[in-house]
Tab-separated table of C-alpha atoms and ligand atoms in Angstrom:
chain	number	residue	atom	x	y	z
A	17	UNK	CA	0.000	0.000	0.000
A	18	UNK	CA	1.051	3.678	-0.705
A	19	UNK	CA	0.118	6.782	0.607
A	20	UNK	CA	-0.783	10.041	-0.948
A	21	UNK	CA	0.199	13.234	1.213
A	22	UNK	CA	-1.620	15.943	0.834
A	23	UNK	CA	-0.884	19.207	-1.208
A	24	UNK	CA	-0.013	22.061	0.240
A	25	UNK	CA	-2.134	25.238	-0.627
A	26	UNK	CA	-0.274	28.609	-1.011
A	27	UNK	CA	-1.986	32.186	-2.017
A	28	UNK	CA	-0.598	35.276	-3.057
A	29	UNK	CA	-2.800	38.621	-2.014
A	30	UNK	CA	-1.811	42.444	-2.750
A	31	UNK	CA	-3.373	45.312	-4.388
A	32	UNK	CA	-3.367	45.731	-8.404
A	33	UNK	CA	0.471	45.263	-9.491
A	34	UNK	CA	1.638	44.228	-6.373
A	35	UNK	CA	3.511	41.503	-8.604
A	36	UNK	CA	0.990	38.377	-7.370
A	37	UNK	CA	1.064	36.547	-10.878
A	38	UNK	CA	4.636	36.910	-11.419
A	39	UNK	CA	5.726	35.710	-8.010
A	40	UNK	CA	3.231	33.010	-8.470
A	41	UNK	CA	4.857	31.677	-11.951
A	42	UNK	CA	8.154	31.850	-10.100
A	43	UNK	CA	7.340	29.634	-7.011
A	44	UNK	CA	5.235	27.436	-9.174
A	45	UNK	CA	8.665	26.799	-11.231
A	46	UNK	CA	10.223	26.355	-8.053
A	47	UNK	CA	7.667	24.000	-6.453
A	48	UNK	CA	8.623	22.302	-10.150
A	49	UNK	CA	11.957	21.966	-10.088
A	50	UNK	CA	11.620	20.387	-6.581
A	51	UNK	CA	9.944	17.486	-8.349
A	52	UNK	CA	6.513	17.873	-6.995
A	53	UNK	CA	3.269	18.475	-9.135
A	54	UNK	CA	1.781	21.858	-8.932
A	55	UNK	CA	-1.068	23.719	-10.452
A	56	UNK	CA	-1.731	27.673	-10.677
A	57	UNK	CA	-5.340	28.954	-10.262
A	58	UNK	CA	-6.930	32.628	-9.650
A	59	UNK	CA	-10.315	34.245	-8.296
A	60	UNK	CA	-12.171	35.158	-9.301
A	61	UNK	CA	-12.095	31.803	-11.371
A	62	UNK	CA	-12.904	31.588	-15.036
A	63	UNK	CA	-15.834	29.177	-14.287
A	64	UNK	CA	-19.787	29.592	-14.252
A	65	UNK	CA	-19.869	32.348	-10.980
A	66	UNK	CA	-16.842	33.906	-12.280
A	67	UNK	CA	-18.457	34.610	-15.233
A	68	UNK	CA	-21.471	36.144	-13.577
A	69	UNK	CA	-18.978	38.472	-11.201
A	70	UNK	CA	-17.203	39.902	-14.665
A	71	UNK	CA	-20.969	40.544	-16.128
A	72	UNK	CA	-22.203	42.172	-12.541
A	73	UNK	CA	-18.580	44.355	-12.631
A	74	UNK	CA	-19.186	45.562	-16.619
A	75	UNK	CA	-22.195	47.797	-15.034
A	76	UNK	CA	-25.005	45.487	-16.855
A	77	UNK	CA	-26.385	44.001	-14.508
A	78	UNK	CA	-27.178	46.690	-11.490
A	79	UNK	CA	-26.522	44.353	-8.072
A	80	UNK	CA	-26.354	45.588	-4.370
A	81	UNK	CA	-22.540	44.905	-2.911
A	82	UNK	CA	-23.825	42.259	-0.473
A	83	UNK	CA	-25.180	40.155	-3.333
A	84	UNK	CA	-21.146	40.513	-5.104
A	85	UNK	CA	-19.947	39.742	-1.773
A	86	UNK	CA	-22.027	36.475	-1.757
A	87	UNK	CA	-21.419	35.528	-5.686
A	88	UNK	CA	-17.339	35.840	-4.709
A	89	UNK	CA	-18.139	33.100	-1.987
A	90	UNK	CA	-19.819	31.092	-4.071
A	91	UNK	CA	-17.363	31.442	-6.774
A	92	UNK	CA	-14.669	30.222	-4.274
A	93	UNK	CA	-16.912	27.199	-3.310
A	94	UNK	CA	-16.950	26.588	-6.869
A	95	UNK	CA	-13.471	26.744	-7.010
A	96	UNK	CA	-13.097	24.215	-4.173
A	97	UNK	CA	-15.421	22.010	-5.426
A	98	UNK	CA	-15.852	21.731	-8.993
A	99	UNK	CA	-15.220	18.657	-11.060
A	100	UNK	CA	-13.177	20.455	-13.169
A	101	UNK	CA	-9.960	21.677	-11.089
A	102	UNK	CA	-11.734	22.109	-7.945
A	103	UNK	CA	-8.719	22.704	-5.386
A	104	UNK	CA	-10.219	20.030	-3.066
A	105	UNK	CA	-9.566	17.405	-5.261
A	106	UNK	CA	-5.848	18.520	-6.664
A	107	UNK	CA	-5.074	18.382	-2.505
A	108	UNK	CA	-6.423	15.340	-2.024
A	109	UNK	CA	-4.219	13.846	-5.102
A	110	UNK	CA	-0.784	15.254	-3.584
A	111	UNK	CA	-0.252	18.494	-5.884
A	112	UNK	CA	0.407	21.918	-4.572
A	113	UNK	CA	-2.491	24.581	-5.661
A	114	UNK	CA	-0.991	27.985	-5.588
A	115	UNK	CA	-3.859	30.602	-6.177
A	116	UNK	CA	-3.310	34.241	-7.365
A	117	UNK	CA	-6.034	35.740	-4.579
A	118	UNK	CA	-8.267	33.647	-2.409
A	119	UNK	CA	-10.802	35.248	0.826
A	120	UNK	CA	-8.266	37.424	2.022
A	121	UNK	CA	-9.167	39.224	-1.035
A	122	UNK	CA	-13.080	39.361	-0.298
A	123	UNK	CA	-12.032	40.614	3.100
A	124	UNK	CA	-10.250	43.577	1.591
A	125	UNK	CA	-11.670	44.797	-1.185
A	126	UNK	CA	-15.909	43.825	0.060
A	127	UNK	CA	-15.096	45.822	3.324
A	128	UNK	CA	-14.746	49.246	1.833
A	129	UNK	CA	-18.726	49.079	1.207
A	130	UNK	CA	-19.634	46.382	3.825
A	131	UNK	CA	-18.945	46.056	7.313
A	132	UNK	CA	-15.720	44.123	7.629
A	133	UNK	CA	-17.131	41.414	10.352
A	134	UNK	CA	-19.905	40.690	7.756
A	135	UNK	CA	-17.604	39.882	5.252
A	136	UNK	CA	-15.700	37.606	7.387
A	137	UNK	CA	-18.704	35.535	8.415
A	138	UNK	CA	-20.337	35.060	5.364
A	139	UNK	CA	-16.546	33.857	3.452
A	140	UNK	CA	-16.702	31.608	6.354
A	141	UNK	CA	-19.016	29.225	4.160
A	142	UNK	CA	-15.546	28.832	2.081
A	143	UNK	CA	-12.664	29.095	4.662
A	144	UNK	CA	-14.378	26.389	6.773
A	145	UNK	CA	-13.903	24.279	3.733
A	146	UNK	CA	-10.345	25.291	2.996
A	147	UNK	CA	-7.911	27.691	4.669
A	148	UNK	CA	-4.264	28.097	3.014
A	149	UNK	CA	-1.478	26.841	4.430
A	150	UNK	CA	0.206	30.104	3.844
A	151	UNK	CA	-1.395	33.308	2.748
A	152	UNK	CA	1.889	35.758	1.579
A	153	UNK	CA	0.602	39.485	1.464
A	154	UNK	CA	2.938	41.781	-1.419
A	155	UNK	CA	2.701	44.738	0.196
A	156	UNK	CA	3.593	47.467	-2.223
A	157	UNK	CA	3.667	50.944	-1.802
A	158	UNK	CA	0.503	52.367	-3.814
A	159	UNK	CA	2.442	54.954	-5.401
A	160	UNK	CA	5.398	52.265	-6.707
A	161	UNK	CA	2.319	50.050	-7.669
A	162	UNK	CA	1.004	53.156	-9.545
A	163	UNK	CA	4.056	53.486	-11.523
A	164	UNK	CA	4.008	49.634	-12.373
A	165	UNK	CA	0.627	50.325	-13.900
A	166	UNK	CA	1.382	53.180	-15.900
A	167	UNK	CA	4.529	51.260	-17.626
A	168	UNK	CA	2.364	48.931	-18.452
A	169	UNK	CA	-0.743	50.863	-19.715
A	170	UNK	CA	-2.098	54.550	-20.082
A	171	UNK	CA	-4.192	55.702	-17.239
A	172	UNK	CA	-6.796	58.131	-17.880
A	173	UNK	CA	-7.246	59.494	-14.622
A	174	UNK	CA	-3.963	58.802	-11.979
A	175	UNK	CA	-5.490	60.241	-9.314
A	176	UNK	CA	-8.641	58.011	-8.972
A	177	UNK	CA	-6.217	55.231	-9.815
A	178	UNK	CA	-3.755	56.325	-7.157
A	179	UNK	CA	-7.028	56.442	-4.837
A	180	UNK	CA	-8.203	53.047	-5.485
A	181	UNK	CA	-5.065	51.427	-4.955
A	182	UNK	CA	-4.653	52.892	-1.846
A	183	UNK	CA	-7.646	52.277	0.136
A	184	UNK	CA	-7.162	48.717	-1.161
A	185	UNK	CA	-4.035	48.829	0.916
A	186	UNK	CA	-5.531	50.573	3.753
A	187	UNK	CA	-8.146	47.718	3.643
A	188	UNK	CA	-5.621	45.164	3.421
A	189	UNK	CA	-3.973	46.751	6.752
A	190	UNK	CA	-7.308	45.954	8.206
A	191	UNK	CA	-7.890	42.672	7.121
A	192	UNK	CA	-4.513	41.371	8.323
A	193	UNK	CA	-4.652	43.077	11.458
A	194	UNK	CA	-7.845	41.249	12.093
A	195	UNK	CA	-6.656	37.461	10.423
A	196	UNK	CA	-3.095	37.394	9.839
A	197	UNK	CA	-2.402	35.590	13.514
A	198	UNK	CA	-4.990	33.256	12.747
A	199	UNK	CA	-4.736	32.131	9.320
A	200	UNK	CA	-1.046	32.096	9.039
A	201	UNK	CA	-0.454	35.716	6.619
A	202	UNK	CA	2.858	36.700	5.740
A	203	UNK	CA	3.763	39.661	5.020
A	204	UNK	CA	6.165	40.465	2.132
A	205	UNK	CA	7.657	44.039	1.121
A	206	UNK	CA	7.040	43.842	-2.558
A	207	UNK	CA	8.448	47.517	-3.657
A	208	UNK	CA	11.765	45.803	-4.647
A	209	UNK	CA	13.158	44.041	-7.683
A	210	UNK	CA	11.425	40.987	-9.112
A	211	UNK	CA	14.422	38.831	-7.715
A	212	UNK	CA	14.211	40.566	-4.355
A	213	UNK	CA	10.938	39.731	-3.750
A	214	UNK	CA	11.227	36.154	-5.267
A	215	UNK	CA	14.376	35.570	-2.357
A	216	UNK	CA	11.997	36.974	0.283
A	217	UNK	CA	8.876	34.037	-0.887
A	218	UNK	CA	11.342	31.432	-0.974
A	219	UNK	CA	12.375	31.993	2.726
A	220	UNK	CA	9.147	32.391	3.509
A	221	UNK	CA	7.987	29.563	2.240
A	222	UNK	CA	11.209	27.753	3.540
A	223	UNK	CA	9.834	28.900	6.545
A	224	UNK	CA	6.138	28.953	7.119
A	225	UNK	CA	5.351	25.518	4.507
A	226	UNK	CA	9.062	24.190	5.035
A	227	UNK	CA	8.074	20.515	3.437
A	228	UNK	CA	6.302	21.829	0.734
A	229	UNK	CA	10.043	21.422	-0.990
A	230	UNK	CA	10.773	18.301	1.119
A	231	UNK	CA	8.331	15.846	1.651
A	232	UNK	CA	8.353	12.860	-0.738
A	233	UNK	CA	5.155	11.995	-2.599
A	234	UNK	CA	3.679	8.365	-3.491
A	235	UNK	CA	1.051	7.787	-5.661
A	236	UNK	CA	-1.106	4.928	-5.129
B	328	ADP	P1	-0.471	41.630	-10.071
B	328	ADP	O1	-0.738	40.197	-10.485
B	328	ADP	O2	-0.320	41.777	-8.580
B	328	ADP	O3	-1.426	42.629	-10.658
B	328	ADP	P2	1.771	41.461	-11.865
B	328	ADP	O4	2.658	40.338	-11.456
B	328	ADP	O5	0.833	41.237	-13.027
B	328	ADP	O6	0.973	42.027	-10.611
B	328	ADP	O7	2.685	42.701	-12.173
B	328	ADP	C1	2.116	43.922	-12.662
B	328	ADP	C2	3.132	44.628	-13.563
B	328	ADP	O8	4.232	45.058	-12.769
B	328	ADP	C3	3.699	43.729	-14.648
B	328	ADP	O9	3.934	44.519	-15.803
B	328	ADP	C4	4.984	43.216	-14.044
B	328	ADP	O10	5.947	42.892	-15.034
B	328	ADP	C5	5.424	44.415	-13.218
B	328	ADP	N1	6.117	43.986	-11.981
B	328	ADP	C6	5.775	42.997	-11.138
B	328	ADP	N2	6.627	42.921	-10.110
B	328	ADP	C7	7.522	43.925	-10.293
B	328	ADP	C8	8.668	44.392	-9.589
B	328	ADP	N3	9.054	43.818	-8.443
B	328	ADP	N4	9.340	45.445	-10.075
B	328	ADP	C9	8.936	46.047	-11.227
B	328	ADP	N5	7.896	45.669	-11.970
B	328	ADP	C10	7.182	44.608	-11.514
């Protein structure tokens, strides 16, 4: 008889251009080269709810913020679940989900409009299901994440940008001050070089999920 170990489950958070996909293709490749199996996912997910979110964010389809708030949990439960690539399942077969946002996410970006306790509550319908093993917050500066933005597109207005991606960070503040203890949320400064910031995950990871690079896998 053989025994398959679990996954391990590792999310990137941060405001817009806070660098979350690239540092998630990086420790993916990592996670690679280690020899274990890995697969990259992001929320909101590309799947039935997700779709719904993008149509009730394009402005078509009026909704009150509670009801997005609720569609983003079920999206996630969706993403847990699915028969597709629900995260669950990848786990339960040994290889390492690493997601590009998860509830951490809800919890910041929901709570400018809702009450932040709220939020928590009703994403508890996912997190019971599945917390991460290790959350790692970018933190960027909003003004460093503003230039990131504007190399990479034109902005019409930088203010309201520069506004936005700030009281997403303010809200992240929040969010961490109220879960980081609990649900294991490291934070990373992210205003550095790609390769900076990739040395600073790897230790972290080295450090908060050490096996995730050592533990031997069998397949039954
Ligand atoms: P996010 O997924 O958080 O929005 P991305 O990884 O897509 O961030 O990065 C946003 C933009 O900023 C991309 O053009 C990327 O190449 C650039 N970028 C990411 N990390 C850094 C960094 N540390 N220094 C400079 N530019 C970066």
């Amino acid at each position: 008889m053989s025994i398959t170990t679990r996954g391990r489950f590792i999310v990137f958070e941060g405001i817009d251009a806070s660098g979350k996909s690239t540092q998630v293709n990086r420790l993916a490749e990592m996670v690679s080269a280690a020899g274990r199996k890995v697969h990259i996912t992001a929320e909101p997910t590309t799947g039935p709810i997700g779709s719904l979110i993008r149509q009730a964010f394009s402005g078509r389809t009026p909704l009150d913020d509670r009801v997005i708030a609720a569609l983003f949990v079920a999206d996630r439960i969706d993403h847990l679940t699915n028969e597709r690539d629900g995260i669950l399942e990848l786990l339960g077969r040994g290889i390492d989900v690493i997601s590009d946002r998860y509830y951490l996410s809800s919890v910041a970006y929901h709570s400018s409009d809702i009450d932040m306790n709220w939020v928590v509550r009703a994403n508890e319908l996912s997190t019971d299901l599945l917390l991460p093993d290790l959350t790692i917050y970018l933190d960027v500066a909003p003004a460093v994440a503003l230039r990131r933005l504007q190399s990479r597109a034109q902005q019409t207005d930088k203010f309201e940008v520069f506004e936005r991606l700030s009281a997403a960070h303010n809200n992240y503040e929040r969010a961490i001050e109220l879960l980081g203890t609990r649900d294991n949320i490291q934070v990373i400064s992210a205003d550095g070089t790609l390769e900076e910031i990739a040395v600073e995950v790897q230790a972290v990871v080295n450090r908060s999920a050490g096996d995730v690079f050592q533990q031997a896998i069998s397949t039954v």
